[in-house]
C-alpha cells in the first residue's frame, strides 16, 4: 500500500523523467586521434578537438564574438618501469572571428601563416578543431623507441572583452577544457 508521499514521488519521477529521456548533459569536450611522427629535431602531432563548440558558442561566433582555444602539446620519451622524459612542449593558440563587413570568418593561427579567410561557419569550425602542430624536441631520437604526445586544450577567455569575460566567468556553457589526451608517435 502506497502512502500519499510514495504516490507523489512516483508521479514526480514519471513526469520529471519520461521514458526515453536522458539525464546526460551536453557532450564533454575532448581530444581524439592523437598521432604523429618524430624525427630529427621535431615532432609532428595531429589531433582533433571534439565537442568544443556549444550551440550558444556558435551563435556568439556568428554575432562577431571572437573564440580562441589555447592548446598545449608535450612530447615525451616513454620508458618502461621508469619516469618518462619530456623532450618538447609548445603552446598554440587558434582563434576565429566573424567579420561582418567582409562577411567572412577570419581564422588566426600562431604558426605565422597569417589569417585564413573562410566563407561559412561550418568551414571555420572544421578548421578550428583539426590540428597538425610542429613541436621542437631536444635530445636524440632513436628509431624503434617509444615516444608519446600529450595534448590538452581550453577556451582562452583572455581575448574576450571585459564585460564578456565577466559574464562568461559565471556561465558553465563557456567552460571548455579537455583532459590530457595521449597518442603514440612513430619514430621512422
Tab-separated table of C-alpha atoms in Angstrom:
chain	number	residue	atom	x	y	z
A	1	UNK	CA	0.000	0.000	0.000
A	2	UNK	CA	1.490	3.308	-1.068
A	3	UNK	CA	1.274	6.395	1.051
A	4	UNK	CA	0.485	9.769	-0.459
A	5	UNK	CA	4.189	10.656	-0.234
A	6	UNK	CA	5.108	7.496	-2.156
A	7	UNK	CA	2.481	8.200	-4.832
A	8	UNK	CA	3.736	11.776	-5.145
A	9	UNK	CA	7.326	10.575	-5.538
A	10	UNK	CA	6.371	8.086	-8.238
A	11	UNK	CA	4.365	10.757	-10.080
A	12	UNK	CA	7.320	13.180	-9.877
A	13	UNK	CA	9.703	10.578	-11.258
A	14	UNK	CA	7.353	9.670	-14.102
A	15	UNK	CA	6.607	13.271	-15.056
A	16	UNK	CA	10.097	14.589	-14.439
A	17	UNK	CA	11.865	11.808	-16.309
A	18	UNK	CA	9.613	10.395	-19.000
A	19	UNK	CA	10.710	7.092	-20.592
A	20	UNK	CA	13.397	7.600	-23.196
A	21	UNK	CA	14.670	10.838	-21.713
A	22	UNK	CA	18.305	11.095	-20.789
A	23	UNK	CA	19.891	12.556	-17.700
A	24	UNK	CA	23.128	13.153	-19.578
A	25	UNK	CA	24.229	16.742	-20.031
A	26	UNK	CA	25.885	18.230	-23.086
A	27	UNK	CA	28.742	16.242	-24.651
A	28	UNK	CA	32.038	16.598	-22.826
A	29	UNK	CA	34.841	18.261	-24.837
A	30	UNK	CA	37.799	16.044	-25.566
A	31	UNK	CA	40.730	15.358	-27.835
A	32	UNK	CA	40.866	12.337	-30.097
A	33	UNK	CA	43.002	10.799	-32.829
A	34	UNK	CA	46.340	11.877	-31.316
A	35	UNK	CA	49.121	10.566	-33.553
A	36	UNK	CA	52.175	11.713	-35.427
A	37	UNK	CA	55.838	11.226	-36.172
A	38	UNK	CA	59.086	12.250	-34.539
A	39	UNK	CA	62.430	12.597	-36.296
A	40	UNK	CA	65.432	14.841	-36.114
A	41	UNK	CA	64.675	17.902	-34.056
A	42	UNK	CA	60.901	17.970	-34.379
A	43	UNK	CA	57.704	16.050	-33.796
A	44	UNK	CA	54.593	16.487	-35.953
A	45	UNK	CA	51.491	15.857	-33.869
A	46	UNK	CA	47.977	15.540	-35.317
A	47	UNK	CA	44.775	15.551	-33.277
A	48	UNK	CA	41.122	16.553	-33.332
A	49	UNK	CA	39.210	18.613	-30.781
A	50	UNK	CA	35.748	17.083	-30.173
A	51	UNK	CA	32.557	18.676	-28.775
A	52	UNK	CA	34.281	22.030	-28.302
A	53	UNK	CA	31.509	24.296	-29.590
A	54	UNK	CA	28.151	24.503	-27.861
A	55	UNK	CA	25.210	25.895	-29.881
A	56	UNK	CA	25.469	29.087	-27.808
A	57	UNK	CA	29.111	29.486	-28.785
A	58	UNK	CA	28.283	29.030	-32.476
A	59	UNK	CA	25.599	31.723	-32.245
A	60	UNK	CA	28.052	34.043	-30.457
A	61	UNK	CA	30.605	33.411	-33.206
A	62	UNK	CA	28.023	34.277	-35.873
A	63	UNK	CA	27.408	37.532	-33.971
A	64	UNK	CA	31.052	38.551	-34.236
A	65	UNK	CA	32.460	37.401	-30.879
A	66	UNK	CA	35.982	36.025	-31.223
A	67	UNK	CA	36.550	32.498	-29.895
A	68	UNK	CA	40.080	31.310	-29.082
A	69	UNK	CA	41.454	27.982	-27.955
A	70	UNK	CA	44.833	27.579	-26.300
A	71	UNK	CA	46.356	24.159	-26.828
A	72	UNK	CA	49.357	22.633	-25.067
A	73	UNK	CA	51.259	19.807	-26.751
A	74	UNK	CA	54.003	17.857	-24.957
A	75	UNK	CA	56.282	15.212	-26.445
A	76	UNK	CA	57.961	12.631	-24.240
A	77	UNK	CA	60.191	9.579	-24.498
A	78	UNK	CA	58.456	6.630	-22.827
A	79	UNK	CA	60.477	4.347	-20.552
A	80	UNK	CA	59.279	1.092	-19.049
A	81	UNK	CA	59.444	0.930	-15.268
A	82	UNK	CA	60.972	4.399	-15.126
A	83	UNK	CA	59.932	8.046	-15.433
A	84	UNK	CA	59.190	9.372	-18.903
A	85	UNK	CA	61.432	12.169	-20.171
A	86	UNK	CA	59.875	15.315	-21.644
A	87	UNK	CA	61.536	16.225	-24.930
A	88	UNK	CA	59.494	19.228	-26.048
A	89	UNK	CA	56.473	21.381	-25.356
A	90	UNK	CA	54.613	24.070	-27.254
A	91	UNK	CA	51.546	26.197	-26.516
A	92	UNK	CA	49.476	27.087	-29.515
A	93	UNK	CA	46.553	29.493	-29.907
A	94	UNK	CA	43.949	29.389	-32.636
A	95	UNK	CA	41.078	31.878	-32.888
A	96	UNK	CA	38.165	32.584	-35.191
A	97	UNK	CA	36.042	35.705	-35.598
A	98	UNK	CA	33.264	36.710	-37.963
A	99	UNK	CA	33.981	39.908	-39.888
A	100	UNK	CA	30.559	41.393	-40.655
A	101	UNK	CA	31.917	43.956	-43.148
A	102	UNK	CA	33.571	41.428	-45.447
A	103	UNK	CA	31.185	38.593	-44.448
A	104	UNK	CA	33.944	36.069	-43.847
A	105	UNK	CA	35.313	34.174	-40.869
A	106	UNK	CA	38.931	35.027	-40.016
A	107	UNK	CA	40.931	32.138	-38.653
A	108	UNK	CA	44.151	33.151	-36.918
A	109	UNK	CA	46.865	30.631	-36.013
A	110	UNK	CA	50.134	31.036	-34.130
A	111	UNK	CA	52.174	29.298	-36.817
A	112	UNK	CA	52.860	32.532	-38.724
A	113	UNK	CA	50.837	31.693	-41.844
A	114	UNK	CA	48.678	34.779	-41.353
A	115	UNK	CA	44.902	34.867	-41.286
A	116	UNK	CA	42.854	32.420	-43.291
A	117	UNK	CA	39.522	33.683	-44.678
A	118	UNK	CA	36.629	31.213	-44.719
A	119	UNK	CA	33.224	31.680	-46.314
A	120	UNK	CA	30.943	29.792	-43.942
A	121	UNK	CA	30.687	28.869	-40.273
A	122	UNK	CA	31.000	25.105	-40.857
A	123	UNK	CA	34.343	25.533	-42.616
A	124	UNK	CA	35.543	27.811	-39.814
A	125	UNK	CA	34.527	25.314	-37.115
A	126	UNK	CA	36.189	22.467	-39.004
A	127	UNK	CA	39.478	24.395	-39.239
A	128	UNK	CA	39.265	25.215	-35.510
A	129	UNK	CA	39.099	21.567	-34.431
A	130	UNK	CA	41.689	19.850	-36.670
A	131	UNK	CA	45.324	20.379	-35.740
A	132	UNK	CA	48.767	19.468	-37.017
A	133	UNK	CA	51.364	21.023	-34.730
A	134	UNK	CA	55.166	21.006	-35.020
A	135	UNK	CA	56.896	20.590	-31.646
A	136	UNK	CA	60.659	21.245	-31.441
A	137	UNK	CA	62.326	18.445	-29.458
A	138	UNK	CA	65.638	18.203	-27.646
A	139	UNK	CA	67.783	15.111	-27.342
A	140	UNK	CA	68.418	12.233	-29.695
A	141	UNK	CA	65.504	10.472	-31.365
A	142	UNK	CA	66.160	6.749	-31.588
A	143	UNK	CA	64.461	4.581	-34.163
A	144	UNK	CA	62.189	1.929	-32.684
A	145	UNK	CA	61.942	3.535	-29.228
A	146	UNK	CA	58.513	4.555	-27.865
A	147	UNK	CA	57.507	8.232	-27.937
A	148	UNK	CA	54.215	9.790	-26.939
A	149	UNK	CA	52.369	13.084	-27.370
A	150	UNK	CA	50.137	14.566	-24.662
A	151	UNK	CA	47.597	17.205	-25.670
A	152	UNK	CA	45.209	19.468	-23.743
A	153	UNK	CA	43.018	22.365	-24.940
A	154	UNK	CA	40.988	25.069	-23.215
A	155	UNK	CA	38.883	28.025	-24.233
A	156	UNK	CA	41.009	31.147	-23.921
A	157	UNK	CA	38.816	33.786	-22.279
A	158	UNK	CA	41.639	36.346	-22.097
A	159	UNK	CA	40.922	37.582	-25.629
A	160	UNK	CA	37.339	38.444	-24.757
A	161	UNK	CA	36.347	41.979	-23.788
A	162	UNK	CA	35.976	42.723	-20.069
A	163	UNK	CA	32.148	42.683	-19.975
A	164	UNK	CA	32.056	39.347	-21.811
A	165	UNK	CA	34.748	37.865	-19.565
A	166	UNK	CA	32.677	38.794	-16.512
A	167	UNK	CA	29.532	37.253	-17.952
A	168	UNK	CA	31.218	34.092	-19.224
A	169	UNK	CA	33.048	33.613	-15.926
A	170	UNK	CA	29.698	32.671	-14.383
A	171	UNK	CA	28.429	30.629	-17.341
A	172	UNK	CA	29.294	26.935	-17.479
A	173	UNK	CA	28.401	26.925	-21.181
A	174	UNK	CA	31.725	28.651	-21.829
A	175	UNK	CA	33.814	26.377	-19.589
A	176	UNK	CA	35.535	24.362	-22.273
A	177	UNK	CA	38.599	22.473	-21.124
A	178	UNK	CA	39.728	18.985	-22.040
A	179	UNK	CA	41.575	16.367	-20.078
A	180	UNK	CA	45.021	15.311	-21.228
A	181	UNK	CA	44.842	13.013	-24.246
A	182	UNK	CA	47.702	10.752	-25.292
A	183	UNK	CA	48.822	9.195	-28.524
A	184	UNK	CA	51.853	7.326	-29.780
A	185	UNK	CA	54.388	8.905	-32.114
A	186	UNK	CA	56.199	6.890	-34.757
A	187	UNK	CA	59.982	7.204	-34.954
A	188	UNK	CA	60.783	6.048	-38.512
